[in-house]
Structures are given as C-alpha cells and as structure tokens.
N, CA, C and O atoms as a Tripos MOL2 file, in Angstrom:
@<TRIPOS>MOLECULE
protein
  296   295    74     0     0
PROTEIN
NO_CHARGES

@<TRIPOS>ATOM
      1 N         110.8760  128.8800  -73.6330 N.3       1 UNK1
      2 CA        110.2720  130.1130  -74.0920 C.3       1 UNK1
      3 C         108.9000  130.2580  -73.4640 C.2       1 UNK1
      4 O         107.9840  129.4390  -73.3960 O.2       1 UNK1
      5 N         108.9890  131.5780  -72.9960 N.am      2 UNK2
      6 CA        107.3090  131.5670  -72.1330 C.3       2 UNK2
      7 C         106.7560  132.4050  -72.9520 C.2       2 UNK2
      8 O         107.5080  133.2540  -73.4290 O.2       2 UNK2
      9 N         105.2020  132.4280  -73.3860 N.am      3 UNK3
     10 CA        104.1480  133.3640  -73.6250 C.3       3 UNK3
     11 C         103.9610  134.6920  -73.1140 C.2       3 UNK3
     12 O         104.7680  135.3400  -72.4480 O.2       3 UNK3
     13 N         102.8940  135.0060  -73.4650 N.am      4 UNK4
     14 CA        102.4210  136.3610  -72.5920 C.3       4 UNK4
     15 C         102.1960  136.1270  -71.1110 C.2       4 UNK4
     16 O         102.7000  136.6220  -70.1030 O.2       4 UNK4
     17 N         101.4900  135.4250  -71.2690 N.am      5 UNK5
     18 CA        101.1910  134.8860  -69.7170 C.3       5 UNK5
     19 C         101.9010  134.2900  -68.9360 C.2       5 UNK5
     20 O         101.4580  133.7460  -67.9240 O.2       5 UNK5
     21 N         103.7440  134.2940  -69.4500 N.am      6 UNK6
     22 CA        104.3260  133.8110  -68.7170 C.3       6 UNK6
     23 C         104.8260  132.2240  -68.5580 C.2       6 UNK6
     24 O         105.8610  131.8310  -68.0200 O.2       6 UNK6
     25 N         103.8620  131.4960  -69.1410 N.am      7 UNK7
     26 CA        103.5320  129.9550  -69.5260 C.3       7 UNK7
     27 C         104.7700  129.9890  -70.5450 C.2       7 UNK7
     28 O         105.2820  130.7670  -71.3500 O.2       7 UNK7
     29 N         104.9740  128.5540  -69.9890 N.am      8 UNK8
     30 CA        105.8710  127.6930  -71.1870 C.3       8 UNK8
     31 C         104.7910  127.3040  -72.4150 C.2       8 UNK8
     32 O         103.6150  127.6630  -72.3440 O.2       8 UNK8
     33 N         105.2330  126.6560  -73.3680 N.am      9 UNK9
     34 CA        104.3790  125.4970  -74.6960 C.3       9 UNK9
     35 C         103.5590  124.9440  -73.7870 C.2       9 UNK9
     36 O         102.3350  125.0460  -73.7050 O.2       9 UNK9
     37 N         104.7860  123.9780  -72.6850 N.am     10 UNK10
     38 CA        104.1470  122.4590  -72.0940 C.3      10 UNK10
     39 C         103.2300  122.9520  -71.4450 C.2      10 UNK10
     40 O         102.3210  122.1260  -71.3740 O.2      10 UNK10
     41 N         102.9650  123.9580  -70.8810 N.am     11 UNK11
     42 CA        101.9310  124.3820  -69.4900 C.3      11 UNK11
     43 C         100.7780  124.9030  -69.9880 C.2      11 UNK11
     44 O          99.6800  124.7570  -69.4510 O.2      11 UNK11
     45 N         101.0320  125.6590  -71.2530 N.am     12 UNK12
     46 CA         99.5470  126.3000  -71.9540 C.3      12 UNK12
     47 C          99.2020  124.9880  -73.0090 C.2      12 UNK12
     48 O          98.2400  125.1430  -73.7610 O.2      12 UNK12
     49 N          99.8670  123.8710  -73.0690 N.am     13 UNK13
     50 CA         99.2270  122.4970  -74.0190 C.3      13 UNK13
     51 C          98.6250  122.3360  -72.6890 C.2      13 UNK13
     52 O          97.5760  122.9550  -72.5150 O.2      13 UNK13
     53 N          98.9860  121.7700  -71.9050 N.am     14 UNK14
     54 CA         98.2670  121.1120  -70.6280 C.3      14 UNK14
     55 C          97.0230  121.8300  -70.2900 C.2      14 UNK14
     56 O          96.1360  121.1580  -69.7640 O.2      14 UNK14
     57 N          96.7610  123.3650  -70.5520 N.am     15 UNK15
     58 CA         96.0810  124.7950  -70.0650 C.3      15 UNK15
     59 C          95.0700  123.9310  -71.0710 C.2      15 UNK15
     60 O          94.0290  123.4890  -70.5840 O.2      15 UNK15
     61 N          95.3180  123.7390  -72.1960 N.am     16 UNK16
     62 CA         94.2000  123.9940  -73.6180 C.3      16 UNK16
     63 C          93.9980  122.4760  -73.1840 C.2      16 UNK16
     64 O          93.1020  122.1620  -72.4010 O.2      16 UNK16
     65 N          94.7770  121.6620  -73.6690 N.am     17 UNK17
     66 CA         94.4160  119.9790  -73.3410 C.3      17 UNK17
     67 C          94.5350  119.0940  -72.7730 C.2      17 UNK17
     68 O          95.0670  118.1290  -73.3230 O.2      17 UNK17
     69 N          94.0890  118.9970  -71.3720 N.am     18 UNK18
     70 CA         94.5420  118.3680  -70.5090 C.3      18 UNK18
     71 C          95.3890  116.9510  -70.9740 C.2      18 UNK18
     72 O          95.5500  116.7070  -72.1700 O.2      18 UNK18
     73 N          95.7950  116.2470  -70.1440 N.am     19 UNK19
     74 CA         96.5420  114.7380  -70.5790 C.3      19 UNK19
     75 C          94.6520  113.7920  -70.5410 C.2      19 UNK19
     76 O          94.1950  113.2580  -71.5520 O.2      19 UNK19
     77 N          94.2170  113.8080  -69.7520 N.am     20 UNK20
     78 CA         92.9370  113.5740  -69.2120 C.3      20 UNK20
     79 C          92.2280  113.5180  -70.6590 C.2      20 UNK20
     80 O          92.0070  112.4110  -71.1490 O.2      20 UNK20
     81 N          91.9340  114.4740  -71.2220 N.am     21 UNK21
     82 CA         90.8520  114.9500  -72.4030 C.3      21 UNK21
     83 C          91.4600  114.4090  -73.3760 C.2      21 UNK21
     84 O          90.8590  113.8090  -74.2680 O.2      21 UNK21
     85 N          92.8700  114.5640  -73.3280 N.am     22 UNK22
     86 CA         93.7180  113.9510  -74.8460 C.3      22 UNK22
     87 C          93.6300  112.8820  -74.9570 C.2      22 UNK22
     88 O          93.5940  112.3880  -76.0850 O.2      22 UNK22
     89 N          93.5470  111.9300  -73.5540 N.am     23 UNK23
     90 CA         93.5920  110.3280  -73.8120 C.3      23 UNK23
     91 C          92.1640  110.2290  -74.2470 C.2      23 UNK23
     92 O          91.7690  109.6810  -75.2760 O.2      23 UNK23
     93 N          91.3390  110.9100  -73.2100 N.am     24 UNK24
     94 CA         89.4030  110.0870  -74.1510 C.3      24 UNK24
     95 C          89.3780  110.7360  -75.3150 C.2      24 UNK24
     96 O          88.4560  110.3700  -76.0440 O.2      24 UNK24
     97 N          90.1820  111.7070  -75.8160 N.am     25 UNK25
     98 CA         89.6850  111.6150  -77.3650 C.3      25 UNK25
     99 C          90.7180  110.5410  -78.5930 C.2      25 UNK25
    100 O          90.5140  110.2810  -79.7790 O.2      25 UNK25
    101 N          91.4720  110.2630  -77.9570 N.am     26 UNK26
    102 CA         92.7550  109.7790  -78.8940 C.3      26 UNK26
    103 C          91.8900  108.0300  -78.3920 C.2      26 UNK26
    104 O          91.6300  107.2830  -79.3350 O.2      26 UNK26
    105 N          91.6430  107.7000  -77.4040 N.am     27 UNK27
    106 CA         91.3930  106.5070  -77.3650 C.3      27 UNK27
    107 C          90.0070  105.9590  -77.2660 C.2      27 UNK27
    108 O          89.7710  104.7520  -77.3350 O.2      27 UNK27
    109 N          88.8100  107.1700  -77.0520 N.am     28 UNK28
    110 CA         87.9460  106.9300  -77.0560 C.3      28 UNK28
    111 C          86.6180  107.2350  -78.3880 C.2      28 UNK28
    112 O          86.5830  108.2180  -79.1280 O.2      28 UNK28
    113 N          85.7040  106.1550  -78.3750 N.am     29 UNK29
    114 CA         84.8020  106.3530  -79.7330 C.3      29 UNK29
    115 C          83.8320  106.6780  -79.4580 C.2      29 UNK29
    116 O          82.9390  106.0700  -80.0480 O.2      29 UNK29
    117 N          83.4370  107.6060  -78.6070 N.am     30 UNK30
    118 CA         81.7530  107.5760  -77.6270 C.3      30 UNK30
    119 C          81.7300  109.0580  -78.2840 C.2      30 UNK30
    120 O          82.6130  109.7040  -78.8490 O.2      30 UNK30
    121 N          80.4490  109.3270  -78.0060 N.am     31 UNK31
    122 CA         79.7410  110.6350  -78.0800 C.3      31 UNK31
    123 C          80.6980  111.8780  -77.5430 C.2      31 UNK31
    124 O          81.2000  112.8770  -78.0570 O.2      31 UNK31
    125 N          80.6720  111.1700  -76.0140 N.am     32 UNK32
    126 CA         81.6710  111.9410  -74.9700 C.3      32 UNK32
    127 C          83.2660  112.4510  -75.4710 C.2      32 UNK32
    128 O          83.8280  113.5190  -75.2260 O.2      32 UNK32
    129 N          83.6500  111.5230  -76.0890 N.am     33 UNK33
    130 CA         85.2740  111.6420  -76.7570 C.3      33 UNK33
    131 C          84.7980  112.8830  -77.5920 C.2      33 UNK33
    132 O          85.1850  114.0280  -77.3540 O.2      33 UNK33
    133 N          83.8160  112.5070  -78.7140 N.am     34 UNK34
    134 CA         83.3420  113.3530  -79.8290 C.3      34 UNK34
    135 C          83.6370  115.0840  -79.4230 C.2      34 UNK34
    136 O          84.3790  115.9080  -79.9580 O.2      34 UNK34
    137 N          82.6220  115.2030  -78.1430 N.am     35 UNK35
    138 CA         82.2100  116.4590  -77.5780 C.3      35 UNK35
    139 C          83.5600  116.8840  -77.0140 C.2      35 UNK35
    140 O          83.8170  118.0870  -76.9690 O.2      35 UNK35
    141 N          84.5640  115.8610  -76.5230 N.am     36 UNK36
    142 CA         85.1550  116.7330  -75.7610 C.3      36 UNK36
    143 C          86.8000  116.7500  -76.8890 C.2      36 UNK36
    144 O          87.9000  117.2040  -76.5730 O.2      36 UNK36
    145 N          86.5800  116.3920  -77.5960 N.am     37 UNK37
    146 CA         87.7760  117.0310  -79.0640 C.3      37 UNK37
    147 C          86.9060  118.2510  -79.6810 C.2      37 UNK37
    148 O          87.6460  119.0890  -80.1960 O.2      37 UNK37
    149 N          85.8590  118.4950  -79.7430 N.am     38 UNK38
    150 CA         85.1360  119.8880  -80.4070 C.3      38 UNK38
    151 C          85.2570  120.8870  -79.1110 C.2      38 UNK38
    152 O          85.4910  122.0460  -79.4530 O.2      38 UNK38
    153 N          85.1520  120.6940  -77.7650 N.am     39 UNK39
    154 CA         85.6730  121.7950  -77.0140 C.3      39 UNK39
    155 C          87.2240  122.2060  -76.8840 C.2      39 UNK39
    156 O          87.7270  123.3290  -76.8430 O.2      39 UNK39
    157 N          87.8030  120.9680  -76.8350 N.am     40 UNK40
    158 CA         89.3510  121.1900  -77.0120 C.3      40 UNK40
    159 C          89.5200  122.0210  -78.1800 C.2      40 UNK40
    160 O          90.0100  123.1260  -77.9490 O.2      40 UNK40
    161 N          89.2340  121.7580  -79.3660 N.am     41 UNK41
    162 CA         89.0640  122.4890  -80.9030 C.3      41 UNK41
    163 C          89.1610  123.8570  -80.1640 C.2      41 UNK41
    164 O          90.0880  124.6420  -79.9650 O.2      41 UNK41
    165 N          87.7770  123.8320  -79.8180 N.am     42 UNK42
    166 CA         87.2360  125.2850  -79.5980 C.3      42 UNK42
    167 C          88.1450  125.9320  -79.1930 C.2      42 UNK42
    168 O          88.5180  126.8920  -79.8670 O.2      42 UNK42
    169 N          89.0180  125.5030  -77.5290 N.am     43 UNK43
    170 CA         89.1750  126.6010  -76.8740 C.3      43 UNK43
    171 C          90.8010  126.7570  -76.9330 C.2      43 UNK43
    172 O          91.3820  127.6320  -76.2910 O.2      43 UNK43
    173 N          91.4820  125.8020  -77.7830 N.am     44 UNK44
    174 CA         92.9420  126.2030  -79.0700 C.3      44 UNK44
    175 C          92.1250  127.0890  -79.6650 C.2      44 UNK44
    176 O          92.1350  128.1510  -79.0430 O.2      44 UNK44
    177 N          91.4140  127.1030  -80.6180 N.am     45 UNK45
    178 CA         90.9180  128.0570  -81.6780 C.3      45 UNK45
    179 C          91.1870  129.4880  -81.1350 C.2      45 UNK45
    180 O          91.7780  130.4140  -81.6890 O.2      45 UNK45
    181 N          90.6790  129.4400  -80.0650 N.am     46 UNK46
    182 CA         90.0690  130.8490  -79.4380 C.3      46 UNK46
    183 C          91.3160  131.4160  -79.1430 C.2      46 UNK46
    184 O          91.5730  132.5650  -79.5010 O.2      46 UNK46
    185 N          92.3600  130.5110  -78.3380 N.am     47 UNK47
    186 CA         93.7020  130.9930  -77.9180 C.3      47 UNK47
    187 C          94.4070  131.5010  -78.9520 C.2      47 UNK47
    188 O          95.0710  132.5200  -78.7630 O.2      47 UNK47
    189 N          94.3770  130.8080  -80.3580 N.am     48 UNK48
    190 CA         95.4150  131.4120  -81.3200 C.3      48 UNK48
    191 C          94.5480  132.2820  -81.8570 C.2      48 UNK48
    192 O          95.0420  133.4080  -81.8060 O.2      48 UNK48
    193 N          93.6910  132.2820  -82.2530 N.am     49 UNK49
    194 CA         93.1410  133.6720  -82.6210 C.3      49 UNK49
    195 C          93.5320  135.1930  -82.0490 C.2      49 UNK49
    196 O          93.4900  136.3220  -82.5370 O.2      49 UNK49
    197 N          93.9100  134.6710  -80.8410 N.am     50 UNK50
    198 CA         94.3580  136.0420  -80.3290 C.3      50 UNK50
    199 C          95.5680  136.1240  -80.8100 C.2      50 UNK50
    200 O          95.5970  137.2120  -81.3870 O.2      50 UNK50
    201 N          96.8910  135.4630  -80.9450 N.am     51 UNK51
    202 CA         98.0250  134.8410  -81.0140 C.3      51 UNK51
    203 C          98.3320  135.2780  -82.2440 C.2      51 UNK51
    204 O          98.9290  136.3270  -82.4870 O.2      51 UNK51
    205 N          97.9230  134.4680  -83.0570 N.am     52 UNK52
    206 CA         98.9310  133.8210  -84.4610 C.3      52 UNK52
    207 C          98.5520  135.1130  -85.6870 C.2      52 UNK52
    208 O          97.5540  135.8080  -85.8770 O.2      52 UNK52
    209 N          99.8160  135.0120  -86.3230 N.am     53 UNK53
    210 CA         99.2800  136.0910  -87.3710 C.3      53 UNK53
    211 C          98.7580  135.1560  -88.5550 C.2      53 UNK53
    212 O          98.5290  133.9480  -88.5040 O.2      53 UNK53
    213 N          98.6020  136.2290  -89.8750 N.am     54 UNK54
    214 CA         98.3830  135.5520  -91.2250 C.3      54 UNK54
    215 C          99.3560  134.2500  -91.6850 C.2      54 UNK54
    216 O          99.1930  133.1070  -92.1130 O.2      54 UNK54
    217 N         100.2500  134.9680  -91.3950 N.am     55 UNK55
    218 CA        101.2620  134.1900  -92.2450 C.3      55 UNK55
    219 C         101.6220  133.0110  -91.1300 C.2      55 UNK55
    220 O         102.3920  132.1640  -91.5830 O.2      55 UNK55
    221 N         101.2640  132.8310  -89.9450 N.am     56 UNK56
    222 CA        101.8710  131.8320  -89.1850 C.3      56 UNK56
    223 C         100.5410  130.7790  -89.5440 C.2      56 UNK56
    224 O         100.6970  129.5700  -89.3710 O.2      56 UNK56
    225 N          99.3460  131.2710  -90.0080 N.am     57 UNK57
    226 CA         98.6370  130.4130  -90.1740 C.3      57 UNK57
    227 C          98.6220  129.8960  -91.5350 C.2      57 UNK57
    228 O          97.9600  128.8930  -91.8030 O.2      57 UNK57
    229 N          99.5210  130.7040  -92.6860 N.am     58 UNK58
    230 CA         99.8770  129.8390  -94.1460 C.3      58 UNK58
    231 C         100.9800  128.7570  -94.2230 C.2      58 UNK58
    232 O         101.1490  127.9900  -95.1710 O.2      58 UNK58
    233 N         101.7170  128.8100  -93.0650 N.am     59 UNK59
    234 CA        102.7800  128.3480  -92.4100 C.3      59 UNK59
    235 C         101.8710  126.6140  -91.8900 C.2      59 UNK59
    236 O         102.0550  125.4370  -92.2000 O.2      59 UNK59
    237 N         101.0360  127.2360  -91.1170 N.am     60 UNK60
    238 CA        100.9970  125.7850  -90.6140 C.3      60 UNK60
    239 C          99.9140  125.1230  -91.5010 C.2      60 UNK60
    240 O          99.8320  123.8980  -91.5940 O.2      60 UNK60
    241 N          98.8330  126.2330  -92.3460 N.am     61 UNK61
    242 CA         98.0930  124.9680  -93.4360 C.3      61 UNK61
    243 C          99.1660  124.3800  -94.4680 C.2      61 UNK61
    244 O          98.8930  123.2370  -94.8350 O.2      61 UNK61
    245 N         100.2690  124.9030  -94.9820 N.am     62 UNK62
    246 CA        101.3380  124.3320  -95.8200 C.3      62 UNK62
    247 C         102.1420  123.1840  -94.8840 C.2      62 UNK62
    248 O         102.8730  122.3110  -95.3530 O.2      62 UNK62
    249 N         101.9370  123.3190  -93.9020 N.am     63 UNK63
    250 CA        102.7290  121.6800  -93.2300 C.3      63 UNK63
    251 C         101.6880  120.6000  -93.3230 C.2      63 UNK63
    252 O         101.6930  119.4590  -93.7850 O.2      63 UNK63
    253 N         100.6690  121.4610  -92.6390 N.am     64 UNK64
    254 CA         99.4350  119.8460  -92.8480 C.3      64 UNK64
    255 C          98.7640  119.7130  -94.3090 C.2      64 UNK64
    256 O          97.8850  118.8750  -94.5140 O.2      64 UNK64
    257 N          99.1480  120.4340  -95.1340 N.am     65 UNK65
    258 CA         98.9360  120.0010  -97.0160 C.3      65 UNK65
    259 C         100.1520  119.0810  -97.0030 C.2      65 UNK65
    260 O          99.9760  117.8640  -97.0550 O.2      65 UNK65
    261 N         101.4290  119.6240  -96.9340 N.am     66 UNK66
    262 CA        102.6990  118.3250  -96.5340 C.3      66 UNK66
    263 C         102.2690  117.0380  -96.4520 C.2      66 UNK66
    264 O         102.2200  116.0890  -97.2340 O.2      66 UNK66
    265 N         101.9090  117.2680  -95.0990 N.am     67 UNK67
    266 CA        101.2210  115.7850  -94.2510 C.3      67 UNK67
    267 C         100.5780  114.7970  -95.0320 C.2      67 UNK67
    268 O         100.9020  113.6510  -95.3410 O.2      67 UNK67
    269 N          98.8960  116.0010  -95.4600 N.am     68 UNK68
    270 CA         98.2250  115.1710  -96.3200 C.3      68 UNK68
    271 C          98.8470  114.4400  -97.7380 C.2      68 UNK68
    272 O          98.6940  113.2840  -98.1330 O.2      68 UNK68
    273 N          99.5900  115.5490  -98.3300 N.am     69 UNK69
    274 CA        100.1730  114.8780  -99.0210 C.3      69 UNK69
    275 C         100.6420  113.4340  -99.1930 C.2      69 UNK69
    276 O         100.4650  112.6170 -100.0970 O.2      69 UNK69
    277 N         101.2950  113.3860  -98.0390 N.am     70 UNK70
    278 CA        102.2350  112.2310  -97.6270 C.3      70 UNK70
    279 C         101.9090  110.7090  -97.3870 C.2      70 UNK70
    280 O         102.4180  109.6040  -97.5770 O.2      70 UNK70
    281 N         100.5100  111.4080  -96.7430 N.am     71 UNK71
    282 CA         99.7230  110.6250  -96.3440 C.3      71 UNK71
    283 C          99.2180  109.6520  -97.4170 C.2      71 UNK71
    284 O          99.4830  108.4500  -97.4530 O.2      71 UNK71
    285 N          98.3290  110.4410  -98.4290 N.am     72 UNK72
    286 CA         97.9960  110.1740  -99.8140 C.3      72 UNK72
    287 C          98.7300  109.1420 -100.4910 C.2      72 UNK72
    288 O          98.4150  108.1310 -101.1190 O.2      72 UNK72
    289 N          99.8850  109.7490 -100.1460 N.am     73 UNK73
    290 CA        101.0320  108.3900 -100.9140 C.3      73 UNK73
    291 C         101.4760  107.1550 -100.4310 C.2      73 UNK73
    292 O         102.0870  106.3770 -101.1630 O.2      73 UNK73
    293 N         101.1580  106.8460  -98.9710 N.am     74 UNK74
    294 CA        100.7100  105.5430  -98.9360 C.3      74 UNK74
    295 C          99.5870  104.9330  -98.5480 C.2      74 UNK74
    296 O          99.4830  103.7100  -98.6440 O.2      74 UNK74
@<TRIPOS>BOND
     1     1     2 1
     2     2     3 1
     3     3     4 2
     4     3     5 am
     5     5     6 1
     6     6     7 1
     7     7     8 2
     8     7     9 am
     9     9    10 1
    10    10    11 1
    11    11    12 2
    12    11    13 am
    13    13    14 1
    14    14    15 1
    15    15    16 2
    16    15    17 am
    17    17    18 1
    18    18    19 1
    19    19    20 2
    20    19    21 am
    21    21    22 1
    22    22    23 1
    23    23    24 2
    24    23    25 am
    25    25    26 1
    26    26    27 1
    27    27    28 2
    28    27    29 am
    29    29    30 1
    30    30    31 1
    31    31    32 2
    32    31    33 am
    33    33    34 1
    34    34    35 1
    35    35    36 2
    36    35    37 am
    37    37    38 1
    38    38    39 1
    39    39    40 2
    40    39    41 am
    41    41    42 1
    42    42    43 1
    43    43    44 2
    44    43    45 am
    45    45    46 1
    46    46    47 1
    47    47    48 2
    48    47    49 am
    49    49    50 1
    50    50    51 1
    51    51    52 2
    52    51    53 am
    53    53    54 1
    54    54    55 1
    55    55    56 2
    56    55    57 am
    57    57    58 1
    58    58    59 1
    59    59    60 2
    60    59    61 am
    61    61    62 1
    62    62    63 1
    63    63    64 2
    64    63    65 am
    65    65    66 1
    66    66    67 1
    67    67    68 2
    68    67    69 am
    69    69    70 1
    70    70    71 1
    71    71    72 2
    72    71    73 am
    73    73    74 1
    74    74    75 1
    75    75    76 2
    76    75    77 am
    77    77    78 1
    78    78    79 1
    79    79    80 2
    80    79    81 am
    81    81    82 1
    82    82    83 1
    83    83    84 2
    84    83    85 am
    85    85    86 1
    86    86    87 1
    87    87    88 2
    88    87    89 am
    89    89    90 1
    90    90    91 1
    91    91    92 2
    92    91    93 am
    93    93    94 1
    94    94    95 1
    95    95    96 2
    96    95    97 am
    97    97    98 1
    98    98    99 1
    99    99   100 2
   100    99   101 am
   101   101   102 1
   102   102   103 1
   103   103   104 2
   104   103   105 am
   105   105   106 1
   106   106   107 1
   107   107   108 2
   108   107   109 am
   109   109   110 1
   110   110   111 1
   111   111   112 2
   112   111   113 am
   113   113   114 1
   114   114   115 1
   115   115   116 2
   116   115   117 am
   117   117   118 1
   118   118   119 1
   119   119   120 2
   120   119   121 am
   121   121   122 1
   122   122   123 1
   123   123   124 2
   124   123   125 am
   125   125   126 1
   126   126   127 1
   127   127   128 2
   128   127   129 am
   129   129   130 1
   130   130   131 1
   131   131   132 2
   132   131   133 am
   133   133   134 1
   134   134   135 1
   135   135   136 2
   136   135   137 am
   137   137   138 1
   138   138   139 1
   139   139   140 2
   140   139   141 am
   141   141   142 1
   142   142   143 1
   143   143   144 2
   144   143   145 am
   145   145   146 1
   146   146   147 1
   147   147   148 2
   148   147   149 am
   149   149   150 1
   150   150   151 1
   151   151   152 2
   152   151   153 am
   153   153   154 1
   154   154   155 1
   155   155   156 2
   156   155   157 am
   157   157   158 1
   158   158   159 1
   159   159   160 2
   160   159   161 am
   161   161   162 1
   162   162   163 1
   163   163   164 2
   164   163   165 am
   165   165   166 1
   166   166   167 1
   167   167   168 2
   168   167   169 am
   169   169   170 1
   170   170   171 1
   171   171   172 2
   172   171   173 am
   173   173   174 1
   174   174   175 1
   175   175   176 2
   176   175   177 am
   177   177   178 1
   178   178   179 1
   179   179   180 2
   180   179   181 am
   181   181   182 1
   182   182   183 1
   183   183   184 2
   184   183   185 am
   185   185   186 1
   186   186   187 1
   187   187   188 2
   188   187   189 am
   189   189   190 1
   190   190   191 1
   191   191   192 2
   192   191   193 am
   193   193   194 1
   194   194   195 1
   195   195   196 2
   196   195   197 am
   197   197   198 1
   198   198   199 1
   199   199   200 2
   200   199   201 am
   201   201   202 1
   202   202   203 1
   203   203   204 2
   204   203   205 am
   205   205   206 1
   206   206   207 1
   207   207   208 2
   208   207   209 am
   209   209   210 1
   210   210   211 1
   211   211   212 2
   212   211   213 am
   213   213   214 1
   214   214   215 1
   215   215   216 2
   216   215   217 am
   217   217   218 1
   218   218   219 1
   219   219   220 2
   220   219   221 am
   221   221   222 1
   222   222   223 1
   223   223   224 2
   224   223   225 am
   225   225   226 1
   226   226   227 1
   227   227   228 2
   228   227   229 am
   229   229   230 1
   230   230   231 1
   231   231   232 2
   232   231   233 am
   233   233   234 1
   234   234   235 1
   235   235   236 2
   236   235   237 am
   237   237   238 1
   238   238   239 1
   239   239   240 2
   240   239   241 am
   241   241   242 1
   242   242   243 1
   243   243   244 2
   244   243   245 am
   245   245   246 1
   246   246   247 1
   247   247   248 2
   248   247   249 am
   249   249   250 1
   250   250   251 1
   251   251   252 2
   252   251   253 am
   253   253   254 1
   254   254   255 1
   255   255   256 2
   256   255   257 am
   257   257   258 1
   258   258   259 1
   259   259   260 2
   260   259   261 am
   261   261   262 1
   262   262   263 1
   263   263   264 2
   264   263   265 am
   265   265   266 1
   266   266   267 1
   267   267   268 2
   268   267   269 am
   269   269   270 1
   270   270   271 1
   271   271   272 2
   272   271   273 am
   273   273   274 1
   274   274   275 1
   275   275   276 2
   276   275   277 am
   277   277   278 1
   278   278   279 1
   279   279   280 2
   280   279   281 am
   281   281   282 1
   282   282   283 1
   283   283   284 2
   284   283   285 am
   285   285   286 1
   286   286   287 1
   287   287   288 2
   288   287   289 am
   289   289   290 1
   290   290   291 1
   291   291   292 2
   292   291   293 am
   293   293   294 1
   294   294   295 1
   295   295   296 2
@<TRIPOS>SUBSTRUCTURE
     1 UNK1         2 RESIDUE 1 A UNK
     2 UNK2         6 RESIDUE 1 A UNK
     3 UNK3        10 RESIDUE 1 A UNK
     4 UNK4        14 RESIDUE 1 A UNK
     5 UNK5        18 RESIDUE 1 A UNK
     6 UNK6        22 RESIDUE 1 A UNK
     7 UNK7        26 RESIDUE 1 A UNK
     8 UNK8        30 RESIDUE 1 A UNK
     9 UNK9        34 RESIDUE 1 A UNK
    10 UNK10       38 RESIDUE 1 A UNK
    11 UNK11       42 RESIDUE 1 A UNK
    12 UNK12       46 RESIDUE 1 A UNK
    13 UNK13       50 RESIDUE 1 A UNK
    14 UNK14       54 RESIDUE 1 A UNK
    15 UNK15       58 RESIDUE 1 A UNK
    16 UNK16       62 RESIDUE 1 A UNK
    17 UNK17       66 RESIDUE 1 A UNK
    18 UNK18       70 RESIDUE 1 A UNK
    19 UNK19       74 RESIDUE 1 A UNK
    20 UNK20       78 RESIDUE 1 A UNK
    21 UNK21       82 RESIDUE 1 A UNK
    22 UNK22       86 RESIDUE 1 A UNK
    23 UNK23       90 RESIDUE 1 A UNK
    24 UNK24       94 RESIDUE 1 A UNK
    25 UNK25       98 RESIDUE 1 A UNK
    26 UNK26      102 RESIDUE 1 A UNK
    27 UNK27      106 RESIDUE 1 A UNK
    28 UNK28      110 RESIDUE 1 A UNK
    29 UNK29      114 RESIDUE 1 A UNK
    30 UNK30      118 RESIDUE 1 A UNK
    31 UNK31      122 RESIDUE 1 A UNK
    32 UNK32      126 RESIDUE 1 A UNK
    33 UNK33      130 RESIDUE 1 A UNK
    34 UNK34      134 RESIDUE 1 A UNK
    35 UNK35      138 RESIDUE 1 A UNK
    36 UNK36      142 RESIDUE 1 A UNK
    37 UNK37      146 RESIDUE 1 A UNK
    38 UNK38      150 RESIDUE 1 A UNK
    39 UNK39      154 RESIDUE 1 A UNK
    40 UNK40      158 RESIDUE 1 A UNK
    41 UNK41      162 RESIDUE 1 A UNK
    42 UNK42      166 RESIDUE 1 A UNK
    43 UNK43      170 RESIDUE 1 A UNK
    44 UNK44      174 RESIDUE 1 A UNK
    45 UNK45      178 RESIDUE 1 A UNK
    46 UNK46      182 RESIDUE 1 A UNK
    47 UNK47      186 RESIDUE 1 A UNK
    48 UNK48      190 RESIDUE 1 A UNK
    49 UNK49      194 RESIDUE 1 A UNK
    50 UNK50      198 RESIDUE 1 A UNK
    51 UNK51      202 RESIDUE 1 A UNK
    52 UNK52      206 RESIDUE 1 A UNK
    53 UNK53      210 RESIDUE 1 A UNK
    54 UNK54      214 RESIDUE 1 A UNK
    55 UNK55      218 RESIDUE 1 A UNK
    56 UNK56      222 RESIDUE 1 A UNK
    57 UNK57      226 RESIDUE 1 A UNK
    58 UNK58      230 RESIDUE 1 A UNK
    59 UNK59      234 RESIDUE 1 A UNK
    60 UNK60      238 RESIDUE 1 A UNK
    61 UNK61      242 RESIDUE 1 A UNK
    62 UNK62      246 RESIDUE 1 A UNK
    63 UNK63      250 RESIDUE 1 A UNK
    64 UNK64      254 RESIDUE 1 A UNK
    65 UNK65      258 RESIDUE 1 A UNK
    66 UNK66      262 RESIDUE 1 A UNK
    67 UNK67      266 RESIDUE 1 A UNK
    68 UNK68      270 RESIDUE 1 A UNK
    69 UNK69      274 RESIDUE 1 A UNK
    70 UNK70      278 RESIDUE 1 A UNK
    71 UNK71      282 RESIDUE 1 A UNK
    72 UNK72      286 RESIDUE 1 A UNK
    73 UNK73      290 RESIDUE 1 A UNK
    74 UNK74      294 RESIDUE 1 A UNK
C-alpha cells in the first residue's frame, strides 16, 4: 500500500527514521541518542499530523493503554 506520495510504510519509516538514527537511539545513552529520538519524535509528529484523523489517534492511544496495561502486570 503506497501513501500520497506514492511511498510504501517501509520507505516513509526509513523517510522519518533512518536504520542509522534507530540504532543510536535504541542502543545508545548519550546526549546525542537523547537529541536524535526528540527529532525523530518531531518529524513522525509533523507527518501524521497531516495524516491521521481523530479517531485513528483514539485507536492508537487505546493500543498503547493495552500495552501499558500489560506491561503493569508483570
């Protein structure tokens, strides 16, 4: 399934988070990791904002309440 722009999922994840940026934030504890998961943040944020409606966003805080949930319990 492609986007507006034509993009697949995999190509606009790669667009928003590189493999590069995902590993120093998933594996790294520095300042640098810090900064560069708050730009990643950012510039998802910005993309679905244009994107997602109301309800796709009650949709996905009710999966990650799920999660937390889940989490909670062990």
């Amino acid at each position: 399934m492609s986007n507006v722009r034509g993009q697949t999922g995999e190509q606009l994840a790669r667009e928003l988070a590189p493999p590069d940026k995902l590993k120093l934030i998933i594996t790294g504890k520095t300042p640098e990791a810090i900064q560069t998961l708050i730009e990643v943040a950012e510039s998802i944020g910005r993309h679905l904002a244009r994107n997602v409606t109301t309800s796709q966003i009650r949709n996905i805080f009710g999966t990650v309440r799920t999660i937390r949930l889940h989490q909670d319990l062990f």
